[in-house]
């Protein structure tokens, strides 16, 4: 019984490189130093208190690995591919960032599955504020339009959001006051750039064009 409890405890305390889009804390950028082909990022937050070197953290929706750690300040090495795909190259000292620790096996999934692999950056083309919350209209690159559906999920700056409307070149997300207060989305303005990750379930379950065949349906259990 003791061994089983130890095994079970070890499994459920293990973190995997997956996130939920529920922001745990706002961090402060202490340094963003450009290096040859990359960026050295240093962020302070109490969320790092129980972390160790090698752990994964979502920073504005980007999965990064802790390469250095001193008390409540973590260092990250950001490579060129990540800088090209995301807005991390725009970060400056003193800015706030959304932080989420990797999902622990057995945790409640409050948002949706987020990998931390950014698909693209997109511009906020409209922001409308109201007493009950706000909504953003975010530009939708044509090549990603097939991944966006009304009432589906999307991650913007690492925040799990529900798509409330879809247009030909945009999608709309609603934000409650808590989300605006607890994340950096509340500080975003029209024309600001945000990191976007489309729903992994939509990306990998969607068949390729003209590939819905009898064999495909049989493989998926429809016949």
Tab-separated table of C-alpha atoms in Angstrom:
chain	number	residue	atom	x	y	z
A	1	UNK	CA	0.000	0.000	0.000
A	2	UNK	CA	2.815	2.413	0.854
A	3	UNK	CA	4.587	1.769	-2.470
A	4	UNK	CA	1.367	2.282	-4.441
A	5	UNK	CA	0.716	5.552	-2.645
A	6	UNK	CA	4.256	6.691	-3.398
A	7	UNK	CA	3.889	5.798	-7.094
A	8	UNK	CA	0.524	7.528	-7.293
A	9	UNK	CA	1.855	10.615	-5.530
A	10	UNK	CA	4.824	10.797	-7.880
A	11	UNK	CA	2.576	10.527	-10.936
A	12	UNK	CA	0.100	13.205	-9.903
A	13	UNK	CA	2.861	15.594	-8.798
A	14	UNK	CA	4.594	15.292	-12.156
A	15	UNK	CA	4.201	18.223	-14.516
A	16	UNK	CA	3.884	17.766	-18.271
A	17	UNK	CA	4.661	20.338	-20.976
A	18	UNK	CA	1.020	21.232	-21.480
A	19	UNK	CA	-1.033	24.161	-20.230
A	20	UNK	CA	-4.679	25.094	-19.705
A	21	UNK	CA	-4.752	28.773	-20.605
A	22	UNK	CA	-5.643	29.768	-17.040
A	23	UNK	CA	-3.084	32.418	-16.053
A	24	UNK	CA	-1.619	31.914	-12.571
A	25	UNK	CA	0.386	35.088	-12.139
A	26	UNK	CA	1.708	38.203	-13.789
A	27	UNK	CA	5.484	38.321	-14.017
A	28	UNK	CA	7.789	41.304	-14.449
A	29	UNK	CA	10.450	41.391	-17.159
A	30	UNK	CA	13.735	42.175	-15.406
A	31	UNK	CA	15.837	41.890	-18.564
A	32	UNK	CA	15.387	41.120	-22.265
A	33	UNK	CA	18.870	40.921	-23.742
A	34	UNK	CA	19.309	40.134	-27.415
A	35	UNK	CA	21.907	37.470	-28.082
A	36	UNK	CA	23.260	36.097	-31.362
A	37	UNK	CA	20.275	34.294	-32.873
A	38	UNK	CA	18.121	34.598	-29.758
A	39	UNK	CA	17.119	36.357	-26.567
A	40	UNK	CA	18.019	36.009	-22.882
A	41	UNK	CA	14.888	36.680	-20.872
A	42	UNK	CA	14.805	37.221	-17.103
A	43	UNK	CA	11.441	37.353	-15.314
A	44	UNK	CA	10.526	37.718	-11.647
A	45	UNK	CA	7.393	36.218	-10.055
A	46	UNK	CA	6.415	34.235	-6.974
A	47	UNK	CA	5.150	31.517	-9.332
A	48	UNK	CA	8.764	30.333	-9.658
A	49	UNK	CA	9.071	29.514	-5.941
A	50	UNK	CA	8.414	25.789	-6.451
A	51	UNK	CA	10.068	25.468	-9.857
A	52	UNK	CA	13.469	24.119	-10.864
A	53	UNK	CA	15.815	24.413	-13.824
A	54	UNK	CA	14.407	22.470	-16.762
A	55	UNK	CA	10.748	23.096	-15.905
A	56	UNK	CA	8.393	24.491	-18.532
A	57	UNK	CA	6.573	27.807	-18.129
A	58	UNK	CA	4.105	29.511	-20.444
A	59	UNK	CA	5.168	33.136	-20.977
A	60	UNK	CA	2.482	35.064	-22.876
A	61	UNK	CA	1.412	31.727	-24.281
A	62	UNK	CA	4.898	30.582	-25.326
A	63	UNK	CA	6.290	27.402	-23.765
A	64	UNK	CA	9.774	28.208	-22.431
A	65	UNK	CA	12.256	26.177	-20.385
A	66	UNK	CA	13.797	27.590	-17.225
A	67	UNK	CA	17.557	27.741	-17.842
A	68	UNK	CA	18.477	29.636	-14.680
A	69	UNK	CA	16.781	30.209	-11.349
A	70	UNK	CA	17.572	32.402	-8.354
A	71	UNK	CA	14.908	32.698	-5.662
A	72	UNK	CA	11.865	34.070	-7.517
A	73	UNK	CA	13.630	35.129	-10.717
A	74	UNK	CA	13.887	32.753	-13.687
A	75	UNK	CA	15.986	32.949	-16.833
A	76	UNK	CA	14.942	31.690	-20.260
A	77	UNK	CA	16.867	31.246	-23.510
A	78	UNK	CA	14.568	32.109	-26.405
A	79	UNK	CA	15.650	30.771	-29.797
A	80	UNK	CA	15.232	32.390	-33.213
A	81	UNK	CA	12.306	30.216	-34.331
A	82	UNK	CA	10.344	31.191	-31.216
A	83	UNK	CA	11.123	34.867	-31.757
A	84	UNK	CA	9.972	34.632	-35.384
A	85	UNK	CA	6.687	32.949	-34.398
A	86	UNK	CA	5.831	35.054	-31.356
A	87	UNK	CA	5.917	38.589	-30.005
A	88	UNK	CA	8.549	37.864	-27.331
A	89	UNK	CA	11.150	39.866	-29.266
A	90	UNK	CA	9.059	42.979	-28.464
A	91	UNK	CA	9.340	42.541	-24.686
A	92	UNK	CA	11.062	45.293	-22.736
A	93	UNK	CA	12.338	45.631	-19.196
A	94	UNK	CA	9.549	46.470	-16.759
A	95	UNK	CA	6.723	44.965	-18.815
A	96	UNK	CA	4.265	42.475	-17.349
A	97	UNK	CA	3.782	39.008	-18.813
A	98	UNK	CA	1.209	36.240	-18.363
A	99	UNK	CA	2.626	33.181	-16.594
A	100	UNK	CA	1.334	29.636	-16.187
A	101	UNK	CA	3.177	26.613	-14.856
A	102	UNK	CA	2.979	23.363	-16.802
A	103	UNK	CA	-0.060	21.220	-16.102
A	104	UNK	CA	0.337	18.640	-13.351
A	105	UNK	CA	-1.085	15.177	-14.062
A	106	UNK	CA	-4.439	14.989	-12.296
A	107	UNK	CA	-5.028	18.768	-12.242
A	108	UNK	CA	-8.418	20.170	-13.177
A	109	UNK	CA	-8.516	21.434	-16.740
A	110	UNK	CA	-10.162	24.824	-16.315
A	111	UNK	CA	-9.493	26.129	-19.834
A	112	UNK	CA	-8.502	23.934	-22.775
A	113	UNK	CA	-5.388	22.057	-23.862
A	114	UNK	CA	-2.691	24.578	-24.772
A	115	UNK	CA	0.723	23.401	-25.988
A	116	UNK	CA	2.592	26.697	-25.832
A	117	UNK	CA	3.548	26.374	-29.518
A	118	UNK	CA	2.447	29.637	-31.099
A	119	UNK	CA	0.859	29.423	-34.548
A	120	UNK	CA	1.092	33.107	-35.405
A	121	UNK	CA	0.843	36.633	-34.100
A	122	UNK	CA	-2.211	38.720	-34.886
A	123	UNK	CA	-3.305	42.313	-34.480
A	124	UNK	CA	-6.220	43.508	-32.362
A	125	UNK	CA	-8.391	45.361	-34.879
A	126	UNK	CA	-11.132	46.416	-32.453
A	127	UNK	CA	-11.602	46.680	-28.704
A	128	UNK	CA	-14.991	47.518	-27.220
A	129	UNK	CA	-15.309	47.997	-23.464
A	130	UNK	CA	-18.483	47.562	-21.436
A	131	UNK	CA	-19.531	47.319	-17.786
A	132	UNK	CA	-19.960	43.540	-18.030
A	133	UNK	CA	-16.655	43.035	-19.848
A	134	UNK	CA	-15.041	43.727	-23.191
A	135	UNK	CA	-14.596	42.092	-26.537
A	136	UNK	CA	-11.723	42.047	-28.969
A	137	UNK	CA	-11.807	41.548	-32.700
A	138	UNK	CA	-8.540	39.937	-33.747
A	139	UNK	CA	-7.340	39.664	-37.319
A	140	UNK	CA	-7.451	36.153	-38.775
A	141	UNK	CA	-4.740	35.176	-41.286
A	142	UNK	CA	-6.352	33.338	-44.200
A	143	UNK	CA	-4.141	30.274	-43.811
A	144	UNK	CA	-5.532	29.649	-40.313
A	145	UNK	CA	-9.222	30.284	-41.027
A	146	UNK	CA	-10.055	26.555	-41.089
A	147	UNK	CA	-8.988	26.224	-37.427
A	148	UNK	CA	-11.447	28.823	-36.124
A	149	UNK	CA	-15.063	27.975	-35.330
A	150	UNK	CA	-17.695	29.832	-33.356
A	151	UNK	CA	-17.806	28.609	-29.721
A	152	UNK	CA	-14.433	26.953	-30.227
A	153	UNK	CA	-11.330	27.680	-28.138
A	154	UNK	CA	-8.283	29.818	-28.840
A	155	UNK	CA	-5.308	30.972	-26.774
A	156	UNK	CA	-4.383	34.669	-26.928
A	157	UNK	CA	-1.257	35.664	-24.970
A	158	UNK	CA	-1.643	32.299	-23.212
A	159	UNK	CA	-5.217	32.996	-22.082
A	160	UNK	CA	-7.893	30.402	-22.890
A	161	UNK	CA	-10.772	32.178	-24.625
A	162	UNK	CA	-13.976	31.173	-26.395
A	163	UNK	CA	-14.566	32.428	-29.927
A	164	UNK	CA	-17.917	34.237	-29.964
A	165	UNK	CA	-17.995	35.221	-33.627
A	166	UNK	CA	-16.045	34.576	-36.825
A	167	UNK	CA	-15.773	36.817	-39.875
A	168	UNK	CA	-13.944	36.430	-43.155
A	169	UNK	CA	-10.776	38.056	-41.797
A	170	UNK	CA	-11.290	38.224	-38.030
A	171	UNK	CA	-12.551	36.382	-34.980
A	172	UNK	CA	-14.113	37.824	-31.861
A	173	UNK	CA	-13.492	36.913	-28.215
A	174	UNK	CA	-15.319	38.162	-25.117
A	175	UNK	CA	-13.417	38.926	-21.908
A	176	UNK	CA	-14.985	39.108	-18.465
A	177	UNK	CA	-13.711	41.706	-15.951
A	178	UNK	CA	-11.698	39.077	-14.036
A	179	UNK	CA	-9.731	38.127	-17.171
A	180	UNK	CA	-9.059	41.771	-17.951
A	181	UNK	CA	-7.799	42.363	-14.403
A	182	UNK	CA	-5.804	39.137	-13.925
A	183	UNK	CA	-3.994	39.077	-17.284
A	184	UNK	CA	-2.189	41.501	-19.561
A	185	UNK	CA	-5.139	41.423	-21.980
A	186	UNK	CA	-6.712	44.191	-19.913
A	187	UNK	CA	-3.791	46.432	-20.907
A	188	UNK	CA	-3.998	45.692	-24.608
A	189	UNK	CA	-5.132	48.361	-27.046
A	190	UNK	CA	-6.281	48.396	-30.634
A	191	UNK	CA	-3.417	47.571	-33.050
A	192	UNK	CA	-1.451	45.690	-30.363
A	193	UNK	CA	0.000	42.318	-31.386
A	194	UNK	CA	-0.958	39.130	-29.512
A	195	UNK	CA	0.367	35.574	-29.599
A	196	UNK	CA	-2.194	33.138	-30.989
A	197	UNK	CA	-2.399	29.368	-30.604
A	198	UNK	CA	-5.378	27.693	-32.217
A	199	UNK	CA	-7.123	24.779	-30.522
A	200	UNK	CA	-4.986	21.636	-30.815
A	201	UNK	CA	-8.091	19.435	-31.078
A	202	UNK	CA	-9.276	21.412	-34.077
A	203	UNK	CA	-5.868	21.337	-35.736
A	204	UNK	CA	-5.226	17.619	-35.449
A	205	UNK	CA	-8.744	16.256	-35.816
A	206	UNK	CA	-9.464	18.180	-38.989
A	207	UNK	CA	-8.851	15.947	-42.031
A	208	UNK	CA	-6.929	17.225	-45.018
A	209	UNK	CA	-8.930	18.568	-47.934
A	210	UNK	CA	-10.685	15.874	-49.991
A	211	UNK	CA	-9.522	13.159	-47.572
A	212	UNK	CA	-12.933	12.096	-46.190
A	213	UNK	CA	-13.054	8.628	-47.664
A	214	UNK	CA	-14.686	5.387	-46.569
A	215	UNK	CA	-11.305	4.292	-45.211
A	216	UNK	CA	-10.995	7.519	-43.185
A	217	UNK	CA	-14.515	7.123	-41.735
A	218	UNK	CA	-13.834	3.486	-40.872
A	219	UNK	CA	-10.557	4.407	-39.154
A	220	UNK	CA	-12.356	7.023	-37.023
A	221	UNK	CA	-15.091	4.545	-36.070
A	222	UNK	CA	-17.959	6.043	-38.066
A	223	UNK	CA	-18.622	2.840	-40.009
